[in-house]
mmCIF file of N, CA, C and O in Angstrom:
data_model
loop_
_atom_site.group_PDB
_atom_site.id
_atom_site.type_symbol
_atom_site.label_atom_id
_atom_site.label_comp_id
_atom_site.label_asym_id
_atom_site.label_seq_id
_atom_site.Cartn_x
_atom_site.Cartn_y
_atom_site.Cartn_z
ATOM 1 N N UNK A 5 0.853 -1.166 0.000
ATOM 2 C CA UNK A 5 0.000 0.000 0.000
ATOM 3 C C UNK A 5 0.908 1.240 0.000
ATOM 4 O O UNK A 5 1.957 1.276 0.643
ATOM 5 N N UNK A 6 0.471 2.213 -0.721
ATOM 6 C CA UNK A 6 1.360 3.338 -1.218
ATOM 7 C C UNK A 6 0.968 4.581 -0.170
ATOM 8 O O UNK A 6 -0.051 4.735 0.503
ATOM 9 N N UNK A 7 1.881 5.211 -0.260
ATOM 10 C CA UNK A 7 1.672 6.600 0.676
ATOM 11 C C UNK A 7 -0.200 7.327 -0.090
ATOM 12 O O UNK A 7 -1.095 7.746 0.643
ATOM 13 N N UNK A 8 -0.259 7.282 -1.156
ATOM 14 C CA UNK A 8 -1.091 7.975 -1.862
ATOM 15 C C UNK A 8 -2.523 7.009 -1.371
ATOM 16 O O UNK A 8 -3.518 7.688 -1.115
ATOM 17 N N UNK A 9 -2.655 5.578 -1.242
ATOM 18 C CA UNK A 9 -3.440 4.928 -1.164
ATOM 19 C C UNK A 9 -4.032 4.987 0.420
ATOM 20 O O UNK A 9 -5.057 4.440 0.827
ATOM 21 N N UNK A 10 -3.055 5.838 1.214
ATOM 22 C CA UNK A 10 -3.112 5.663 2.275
ATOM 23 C C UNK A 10 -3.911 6.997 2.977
ATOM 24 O O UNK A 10 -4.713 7.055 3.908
ATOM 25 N N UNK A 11 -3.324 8.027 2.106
ATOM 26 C CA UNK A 11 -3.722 9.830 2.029
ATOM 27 C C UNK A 11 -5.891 9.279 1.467
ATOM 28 O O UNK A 11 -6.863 9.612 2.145
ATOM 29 N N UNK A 12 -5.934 8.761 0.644
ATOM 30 C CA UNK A 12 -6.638 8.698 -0.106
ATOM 31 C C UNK A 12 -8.068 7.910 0.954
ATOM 32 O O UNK A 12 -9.258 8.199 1.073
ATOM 33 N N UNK A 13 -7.273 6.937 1.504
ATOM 34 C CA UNK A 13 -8.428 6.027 2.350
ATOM 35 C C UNK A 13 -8.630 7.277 3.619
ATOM 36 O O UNK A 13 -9.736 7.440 4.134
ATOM 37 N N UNK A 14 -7.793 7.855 3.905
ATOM 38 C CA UNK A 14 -8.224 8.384 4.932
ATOM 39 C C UNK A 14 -9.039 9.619 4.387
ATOM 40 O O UNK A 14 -9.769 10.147 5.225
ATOM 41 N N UNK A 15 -9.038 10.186 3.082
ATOM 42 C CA UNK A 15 -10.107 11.257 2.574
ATOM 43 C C UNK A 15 -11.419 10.468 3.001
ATOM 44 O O UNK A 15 -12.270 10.774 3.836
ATOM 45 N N UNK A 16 -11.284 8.940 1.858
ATOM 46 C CA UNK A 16 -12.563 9.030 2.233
ATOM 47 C C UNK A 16 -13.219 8.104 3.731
ATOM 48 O O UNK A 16 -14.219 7.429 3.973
ATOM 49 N N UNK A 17 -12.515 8.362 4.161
ATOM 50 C CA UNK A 17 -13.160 8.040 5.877
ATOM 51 C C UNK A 17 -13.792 9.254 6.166
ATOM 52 O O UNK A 17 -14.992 9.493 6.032
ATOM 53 N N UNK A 18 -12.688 10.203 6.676
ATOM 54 C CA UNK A 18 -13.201 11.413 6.980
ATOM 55 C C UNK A 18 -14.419 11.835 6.344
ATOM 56 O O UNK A 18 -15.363 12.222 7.032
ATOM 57 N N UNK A 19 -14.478 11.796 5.152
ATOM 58 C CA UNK A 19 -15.736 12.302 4.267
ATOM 59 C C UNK A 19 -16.983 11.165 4.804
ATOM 60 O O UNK A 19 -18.094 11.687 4.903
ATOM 61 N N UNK A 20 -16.912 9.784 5.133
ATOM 62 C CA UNK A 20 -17.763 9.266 5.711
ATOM 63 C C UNK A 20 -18.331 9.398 7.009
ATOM 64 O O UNK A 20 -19.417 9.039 7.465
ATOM 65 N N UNK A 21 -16.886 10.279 7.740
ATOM 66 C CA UNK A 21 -17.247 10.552 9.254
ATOM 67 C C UNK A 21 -18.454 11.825 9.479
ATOM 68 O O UNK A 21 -19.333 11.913 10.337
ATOM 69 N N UNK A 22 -18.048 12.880 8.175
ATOM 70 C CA UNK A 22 -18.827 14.109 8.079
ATOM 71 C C UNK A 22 -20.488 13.525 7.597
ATOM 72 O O UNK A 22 -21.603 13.969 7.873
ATOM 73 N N UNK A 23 -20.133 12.578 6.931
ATOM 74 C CA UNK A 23 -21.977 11.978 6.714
ATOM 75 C C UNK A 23 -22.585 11.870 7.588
ATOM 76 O O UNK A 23 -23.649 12.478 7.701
ATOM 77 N N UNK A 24 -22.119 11.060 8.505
ATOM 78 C CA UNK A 24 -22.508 10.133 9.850
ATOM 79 C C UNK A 24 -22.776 11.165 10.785
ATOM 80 O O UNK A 24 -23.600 10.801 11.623
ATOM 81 N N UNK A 25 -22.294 12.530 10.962
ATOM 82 C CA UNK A 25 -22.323 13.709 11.784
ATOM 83 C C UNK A 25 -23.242 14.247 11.397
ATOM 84 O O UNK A 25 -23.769 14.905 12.294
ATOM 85 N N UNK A 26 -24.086 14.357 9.806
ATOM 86 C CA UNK A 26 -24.738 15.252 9.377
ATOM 87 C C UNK A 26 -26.070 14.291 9.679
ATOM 88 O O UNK A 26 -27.081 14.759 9.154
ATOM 89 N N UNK A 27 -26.222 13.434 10.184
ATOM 90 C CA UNK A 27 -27.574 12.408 10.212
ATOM 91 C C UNK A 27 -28.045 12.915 11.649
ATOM 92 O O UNK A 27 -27.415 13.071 12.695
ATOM 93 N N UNK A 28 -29.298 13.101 11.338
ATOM 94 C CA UNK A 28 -29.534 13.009 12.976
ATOM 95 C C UNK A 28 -28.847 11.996 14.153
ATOM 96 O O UNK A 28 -27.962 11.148 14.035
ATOM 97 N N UNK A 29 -29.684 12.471 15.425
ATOM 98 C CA UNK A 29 -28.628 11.994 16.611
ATOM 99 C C UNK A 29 -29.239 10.243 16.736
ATOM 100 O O UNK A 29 -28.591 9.240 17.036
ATOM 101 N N UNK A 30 -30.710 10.370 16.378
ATOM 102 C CA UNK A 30 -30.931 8.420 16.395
ATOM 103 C C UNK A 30 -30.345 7.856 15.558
ATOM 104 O O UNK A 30 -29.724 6.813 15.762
ATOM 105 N N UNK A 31 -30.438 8.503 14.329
ATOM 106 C CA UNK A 31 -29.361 8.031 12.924
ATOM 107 C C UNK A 31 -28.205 7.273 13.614
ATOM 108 O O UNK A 31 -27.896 6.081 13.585
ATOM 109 N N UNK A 32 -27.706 8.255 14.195
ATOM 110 C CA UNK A 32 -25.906 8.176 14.638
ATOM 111 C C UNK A 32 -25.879 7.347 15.419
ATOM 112 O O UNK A 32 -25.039 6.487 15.156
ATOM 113 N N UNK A 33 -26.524 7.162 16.455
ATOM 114 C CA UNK A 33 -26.274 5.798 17.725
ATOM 115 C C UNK A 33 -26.769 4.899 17.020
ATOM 116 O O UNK A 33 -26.052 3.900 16.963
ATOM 117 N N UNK A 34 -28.077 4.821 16.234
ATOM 118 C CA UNK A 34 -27.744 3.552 15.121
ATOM 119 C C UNK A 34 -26.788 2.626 14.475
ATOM 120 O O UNK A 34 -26.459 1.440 14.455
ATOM 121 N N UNK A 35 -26.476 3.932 13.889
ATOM 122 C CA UNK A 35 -25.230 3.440 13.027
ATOM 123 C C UNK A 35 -24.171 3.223 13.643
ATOM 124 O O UNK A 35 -23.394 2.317 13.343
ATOM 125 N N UNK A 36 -23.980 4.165 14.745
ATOM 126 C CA UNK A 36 -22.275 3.908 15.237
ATOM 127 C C UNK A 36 -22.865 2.030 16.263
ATOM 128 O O UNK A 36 -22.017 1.148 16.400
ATOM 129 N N UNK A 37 -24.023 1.875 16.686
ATOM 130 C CA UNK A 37 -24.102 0.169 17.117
ATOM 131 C C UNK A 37 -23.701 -0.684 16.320
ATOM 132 O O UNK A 37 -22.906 -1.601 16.521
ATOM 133 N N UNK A 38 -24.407 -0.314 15.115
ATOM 134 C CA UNK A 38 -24.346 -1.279 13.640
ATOM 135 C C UNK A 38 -22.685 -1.449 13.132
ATOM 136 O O UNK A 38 -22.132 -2.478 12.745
ATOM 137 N N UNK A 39 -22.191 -0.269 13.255
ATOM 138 C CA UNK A 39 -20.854 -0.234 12.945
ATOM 139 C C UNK A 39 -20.152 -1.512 14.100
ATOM 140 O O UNK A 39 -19.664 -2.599 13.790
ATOM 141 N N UNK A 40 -20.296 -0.999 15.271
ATOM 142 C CA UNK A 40 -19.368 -1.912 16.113
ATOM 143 C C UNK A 40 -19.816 -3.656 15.925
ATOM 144 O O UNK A 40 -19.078 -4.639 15.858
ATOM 145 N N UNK A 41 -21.013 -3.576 15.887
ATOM 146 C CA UNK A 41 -21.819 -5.411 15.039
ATOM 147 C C UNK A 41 -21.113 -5.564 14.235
ATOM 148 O O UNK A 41 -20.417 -6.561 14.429
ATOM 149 N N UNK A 42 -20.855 -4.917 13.119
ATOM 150 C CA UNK A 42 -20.266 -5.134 11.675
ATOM 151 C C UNK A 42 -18.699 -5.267 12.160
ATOM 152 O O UNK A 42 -18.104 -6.249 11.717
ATOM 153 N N UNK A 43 -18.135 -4.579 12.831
ATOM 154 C CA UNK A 43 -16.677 -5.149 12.911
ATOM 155 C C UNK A 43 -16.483 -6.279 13.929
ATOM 156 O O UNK A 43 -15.422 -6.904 13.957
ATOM 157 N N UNK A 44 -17.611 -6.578 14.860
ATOM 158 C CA UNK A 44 -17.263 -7.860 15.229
ATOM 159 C C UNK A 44 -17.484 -9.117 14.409
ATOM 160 O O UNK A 44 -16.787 -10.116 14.586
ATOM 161 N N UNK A 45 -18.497 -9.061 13.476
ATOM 162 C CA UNK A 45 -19.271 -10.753 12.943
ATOM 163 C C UNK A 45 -18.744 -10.042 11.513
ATOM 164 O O UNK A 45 -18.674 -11.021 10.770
ATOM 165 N N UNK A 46 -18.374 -8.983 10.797
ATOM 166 C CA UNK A 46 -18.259 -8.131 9.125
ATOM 167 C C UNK A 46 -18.055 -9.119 8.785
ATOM 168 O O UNK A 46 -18.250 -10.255 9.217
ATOM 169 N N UNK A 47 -17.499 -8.565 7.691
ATOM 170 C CA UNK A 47 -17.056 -9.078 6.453
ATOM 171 C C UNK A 47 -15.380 -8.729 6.369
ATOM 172 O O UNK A 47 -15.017 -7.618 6.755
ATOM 173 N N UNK A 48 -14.385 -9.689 5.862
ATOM 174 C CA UNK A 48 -13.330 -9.666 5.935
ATOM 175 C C UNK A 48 -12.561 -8.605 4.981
ATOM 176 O O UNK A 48 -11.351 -8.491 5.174
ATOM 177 N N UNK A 49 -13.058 -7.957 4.145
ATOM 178 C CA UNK A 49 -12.614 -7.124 2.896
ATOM 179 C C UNK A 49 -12.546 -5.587 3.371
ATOM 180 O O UNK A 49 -13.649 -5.058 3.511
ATOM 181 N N UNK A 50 -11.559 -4.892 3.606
ATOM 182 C CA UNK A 50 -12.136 -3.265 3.510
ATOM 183 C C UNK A 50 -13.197 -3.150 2.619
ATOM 184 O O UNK A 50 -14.347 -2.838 2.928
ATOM 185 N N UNK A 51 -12.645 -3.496 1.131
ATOM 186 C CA UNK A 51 -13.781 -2.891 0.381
ATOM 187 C C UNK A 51 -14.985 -3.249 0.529
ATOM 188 O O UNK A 51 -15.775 -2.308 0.438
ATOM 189 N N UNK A 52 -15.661 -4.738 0.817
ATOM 190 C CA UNK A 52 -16.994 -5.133 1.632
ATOM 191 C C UNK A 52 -17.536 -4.114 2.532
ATOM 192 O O UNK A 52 -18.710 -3.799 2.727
ATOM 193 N N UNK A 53 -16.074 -3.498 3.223
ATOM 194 C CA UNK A 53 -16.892 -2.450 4.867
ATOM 195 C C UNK A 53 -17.271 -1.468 4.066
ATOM 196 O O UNK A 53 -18.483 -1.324 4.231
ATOM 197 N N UNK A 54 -16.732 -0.463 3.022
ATOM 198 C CA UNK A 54 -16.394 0.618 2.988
ATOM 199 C C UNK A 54 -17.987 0.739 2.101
ATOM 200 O O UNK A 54 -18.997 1.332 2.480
ATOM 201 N N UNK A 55 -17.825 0.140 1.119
ATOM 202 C CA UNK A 55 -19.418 -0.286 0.402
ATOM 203 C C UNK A 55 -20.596 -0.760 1.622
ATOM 204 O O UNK A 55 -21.587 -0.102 1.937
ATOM 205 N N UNK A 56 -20.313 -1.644 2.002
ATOM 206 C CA UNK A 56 -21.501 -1.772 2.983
ATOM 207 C C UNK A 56 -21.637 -0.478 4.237
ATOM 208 O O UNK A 56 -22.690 -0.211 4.816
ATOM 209 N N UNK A 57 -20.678 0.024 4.408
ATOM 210 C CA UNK A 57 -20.790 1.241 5.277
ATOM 211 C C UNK A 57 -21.927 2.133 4.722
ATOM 212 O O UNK A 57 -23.096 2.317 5.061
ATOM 213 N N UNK A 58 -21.041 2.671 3.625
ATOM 214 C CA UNK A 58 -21.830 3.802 2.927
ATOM 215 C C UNK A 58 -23.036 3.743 2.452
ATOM 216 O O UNK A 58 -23.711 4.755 2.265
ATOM 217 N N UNK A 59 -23.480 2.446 2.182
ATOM 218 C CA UNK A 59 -24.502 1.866 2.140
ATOM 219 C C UNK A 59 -25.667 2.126 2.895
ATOM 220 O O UNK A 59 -26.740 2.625 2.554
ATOM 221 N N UNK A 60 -25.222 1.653 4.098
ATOM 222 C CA UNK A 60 -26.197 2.226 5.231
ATOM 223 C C UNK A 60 -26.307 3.709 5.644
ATOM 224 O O UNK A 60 -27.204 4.274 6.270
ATOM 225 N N UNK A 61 -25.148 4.194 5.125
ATOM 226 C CA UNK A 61 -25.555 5.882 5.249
ATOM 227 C C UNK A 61 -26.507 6.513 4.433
ATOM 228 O O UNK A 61 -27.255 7.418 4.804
ATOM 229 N N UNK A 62 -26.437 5.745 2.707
ATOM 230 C CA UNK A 62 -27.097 6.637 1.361
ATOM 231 C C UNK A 62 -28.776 6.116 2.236
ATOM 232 O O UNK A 62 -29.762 6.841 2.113
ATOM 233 N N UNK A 63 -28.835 4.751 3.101
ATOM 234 C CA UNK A 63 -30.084 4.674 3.310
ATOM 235 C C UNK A 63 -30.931 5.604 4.350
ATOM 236 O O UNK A 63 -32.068 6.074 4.330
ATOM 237 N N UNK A 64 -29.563 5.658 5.502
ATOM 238 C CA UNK A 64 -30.350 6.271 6.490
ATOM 239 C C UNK A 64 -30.717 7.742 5.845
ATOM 240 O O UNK A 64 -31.721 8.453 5.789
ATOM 241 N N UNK A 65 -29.534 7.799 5.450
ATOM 242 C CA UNK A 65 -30.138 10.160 4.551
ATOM 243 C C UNK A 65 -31.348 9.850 3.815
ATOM 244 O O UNK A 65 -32.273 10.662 3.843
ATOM 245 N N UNK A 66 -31.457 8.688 3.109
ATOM 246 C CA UNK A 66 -33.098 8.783 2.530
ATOM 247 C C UNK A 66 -33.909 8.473 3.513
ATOM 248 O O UNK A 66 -34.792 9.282 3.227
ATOM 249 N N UNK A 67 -34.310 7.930 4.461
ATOM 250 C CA UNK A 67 -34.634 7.472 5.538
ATOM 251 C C UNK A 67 -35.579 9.068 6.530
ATOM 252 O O UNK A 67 -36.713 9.483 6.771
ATOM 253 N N UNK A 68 -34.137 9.408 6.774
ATOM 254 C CA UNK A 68 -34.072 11.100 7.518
ATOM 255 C C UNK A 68 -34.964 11.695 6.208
ATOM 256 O O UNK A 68 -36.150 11.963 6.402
ATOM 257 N N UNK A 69 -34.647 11.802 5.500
ATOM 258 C CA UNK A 69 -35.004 12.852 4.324
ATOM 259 C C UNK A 69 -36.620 13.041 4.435
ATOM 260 O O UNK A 69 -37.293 14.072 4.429
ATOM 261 N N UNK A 70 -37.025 11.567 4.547
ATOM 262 C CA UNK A 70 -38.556 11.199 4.136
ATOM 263 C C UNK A 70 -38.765 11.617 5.849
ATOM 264 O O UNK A 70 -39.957 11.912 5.937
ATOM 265 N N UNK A 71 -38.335 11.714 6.763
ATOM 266 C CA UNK A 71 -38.993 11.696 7.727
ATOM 267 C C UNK A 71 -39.238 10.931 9.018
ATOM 268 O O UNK A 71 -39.594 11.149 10.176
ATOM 269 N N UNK A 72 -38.747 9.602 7.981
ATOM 270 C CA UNK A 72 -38.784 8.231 9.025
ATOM 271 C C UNK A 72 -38.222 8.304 10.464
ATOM 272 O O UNK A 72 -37.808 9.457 10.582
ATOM 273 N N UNK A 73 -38.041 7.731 11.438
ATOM 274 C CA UNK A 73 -37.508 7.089 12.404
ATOM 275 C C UNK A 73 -36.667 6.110 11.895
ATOM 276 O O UNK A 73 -37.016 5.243 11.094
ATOM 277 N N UNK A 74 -35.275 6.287 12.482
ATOM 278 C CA UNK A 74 -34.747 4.990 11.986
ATOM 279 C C UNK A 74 -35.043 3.624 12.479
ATOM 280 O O UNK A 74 -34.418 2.686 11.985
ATOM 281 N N UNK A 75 -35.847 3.430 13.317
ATOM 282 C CA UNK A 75 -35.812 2.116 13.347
ATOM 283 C C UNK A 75 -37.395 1.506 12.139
ATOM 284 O O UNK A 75 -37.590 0.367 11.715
ATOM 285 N N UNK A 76 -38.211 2.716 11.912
ATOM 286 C CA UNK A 76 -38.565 2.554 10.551
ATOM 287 C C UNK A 76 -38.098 1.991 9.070
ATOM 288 O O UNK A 76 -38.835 1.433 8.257
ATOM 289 N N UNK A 77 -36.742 2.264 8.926
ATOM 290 C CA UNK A 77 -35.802 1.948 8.469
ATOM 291 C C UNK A 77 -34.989 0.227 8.472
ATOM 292 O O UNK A 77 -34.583 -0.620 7.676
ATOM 293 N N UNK A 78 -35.075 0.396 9.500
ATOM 294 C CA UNK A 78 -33.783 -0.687 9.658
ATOM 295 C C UNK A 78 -34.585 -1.613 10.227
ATOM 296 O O UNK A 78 -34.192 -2.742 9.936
ATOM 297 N N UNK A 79 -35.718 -1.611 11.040
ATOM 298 C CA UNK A 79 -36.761 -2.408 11.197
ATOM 299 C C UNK A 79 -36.150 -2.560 13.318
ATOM 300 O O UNK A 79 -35.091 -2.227 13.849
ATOM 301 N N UNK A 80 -37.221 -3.093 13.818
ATOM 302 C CA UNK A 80 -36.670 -3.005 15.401
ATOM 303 C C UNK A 80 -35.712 -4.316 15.970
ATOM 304 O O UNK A 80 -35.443 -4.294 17.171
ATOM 305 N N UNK A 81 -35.339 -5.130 15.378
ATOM 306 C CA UNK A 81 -34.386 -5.893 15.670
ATOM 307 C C UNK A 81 -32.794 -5.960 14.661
ATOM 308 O O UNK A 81 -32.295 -6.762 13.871
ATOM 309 N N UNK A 82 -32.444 -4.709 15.205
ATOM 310 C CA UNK A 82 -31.024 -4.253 14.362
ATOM 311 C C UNK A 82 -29.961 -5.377 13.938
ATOM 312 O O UNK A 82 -29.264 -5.633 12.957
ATOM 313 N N UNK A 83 -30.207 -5.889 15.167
ATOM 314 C CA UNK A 83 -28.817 -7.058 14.652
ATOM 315 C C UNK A 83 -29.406 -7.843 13.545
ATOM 316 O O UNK A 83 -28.583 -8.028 12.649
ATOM 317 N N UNK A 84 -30.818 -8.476 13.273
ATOM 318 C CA UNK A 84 -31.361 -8.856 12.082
ATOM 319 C C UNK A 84 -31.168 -8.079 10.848
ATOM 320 O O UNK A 84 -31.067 -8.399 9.663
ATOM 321 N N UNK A 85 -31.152 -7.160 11.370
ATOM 322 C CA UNK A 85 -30.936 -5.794 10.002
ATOM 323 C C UNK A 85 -29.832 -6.075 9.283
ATOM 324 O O UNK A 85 -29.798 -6.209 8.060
ATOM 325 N N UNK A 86 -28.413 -6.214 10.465
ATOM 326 C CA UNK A 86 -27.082 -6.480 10.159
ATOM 327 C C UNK A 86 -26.948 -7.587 9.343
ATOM 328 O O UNK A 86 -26.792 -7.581 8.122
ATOM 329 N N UNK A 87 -27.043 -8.922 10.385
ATOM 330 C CA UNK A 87 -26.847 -9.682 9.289
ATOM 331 C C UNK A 87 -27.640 -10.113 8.155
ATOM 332 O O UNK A 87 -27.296 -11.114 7.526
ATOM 333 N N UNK A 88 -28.870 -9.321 7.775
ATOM 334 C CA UNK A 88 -29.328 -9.305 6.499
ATOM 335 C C UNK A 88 -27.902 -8.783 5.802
ATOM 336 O O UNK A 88 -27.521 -9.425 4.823
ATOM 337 N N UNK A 89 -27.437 -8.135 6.059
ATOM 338 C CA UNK A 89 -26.863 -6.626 5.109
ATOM 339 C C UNK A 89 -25.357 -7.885 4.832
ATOM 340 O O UNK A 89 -24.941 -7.824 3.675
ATOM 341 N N UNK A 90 -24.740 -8.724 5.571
ATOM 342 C CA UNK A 90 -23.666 -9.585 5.652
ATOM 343 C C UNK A 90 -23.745 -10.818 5.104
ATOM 344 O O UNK A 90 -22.722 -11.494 4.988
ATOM 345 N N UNK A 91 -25.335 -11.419 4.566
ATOM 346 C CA UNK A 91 -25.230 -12.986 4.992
ATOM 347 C C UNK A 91 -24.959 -13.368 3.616
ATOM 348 O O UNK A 91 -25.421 -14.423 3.183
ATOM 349 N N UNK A 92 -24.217 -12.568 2.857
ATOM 350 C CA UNK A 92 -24.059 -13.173 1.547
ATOM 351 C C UNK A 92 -22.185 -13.250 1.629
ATOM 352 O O UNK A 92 -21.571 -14.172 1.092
ATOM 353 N N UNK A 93 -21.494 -12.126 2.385
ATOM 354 C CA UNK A 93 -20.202 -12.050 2.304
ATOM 355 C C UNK A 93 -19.520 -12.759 3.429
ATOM 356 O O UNK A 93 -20.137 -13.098 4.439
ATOM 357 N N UNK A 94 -17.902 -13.041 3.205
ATOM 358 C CA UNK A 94 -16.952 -13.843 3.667
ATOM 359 C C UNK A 94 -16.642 -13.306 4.992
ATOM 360 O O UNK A 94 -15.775 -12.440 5.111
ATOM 361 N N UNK A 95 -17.252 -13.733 5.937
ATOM 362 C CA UNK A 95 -17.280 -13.111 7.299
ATOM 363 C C UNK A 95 -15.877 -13.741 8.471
ATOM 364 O O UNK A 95 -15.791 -13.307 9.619
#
């Protein structure tokens, strides 16, 4: 991994961190649970996280957008939510 590849992953973290800040505050304890689920049981690939991350962000901003509650969204048993979102990748 190259200095540039390295500058580059951390753009787009940061740029994922500013998403995750701009969601409301249920959004965020959502996601930051879902996040810590996902790095215990994930998927073994950065690129699996980084896609499935953002994933759950493009949903929750439509989610917020319309109005919803997130657990409207994600439905009330989160960890089901999760491993819906996993049960196809190399965990």
């Amino acid at each position: 991994m190259s200095i540039r590849d390295i500058i580059e992953g951390k753009k787009e973290w940061r740029a994922h961190v500013a998403r995750i800040k701009a969601l409301p505050r249920d959004y965020q304890i959502v996601y930051k649970e879902i996040q810590k689920y996902l790095f215990k049981v994930g998927p073994v690939e950065l690129t699996d996280w980084m896609g499935g991350l953002s994933g759950i962000i493009d949903l929750f901003e439509e989610g917020a957008a319309l109005g919803k509650g997130v657990l409207e969204v994600t439905g009330s048993d989160v960890a089901a939510f999760c491993d819906d979102l996993i049960k196809n990748l190399k965990t």
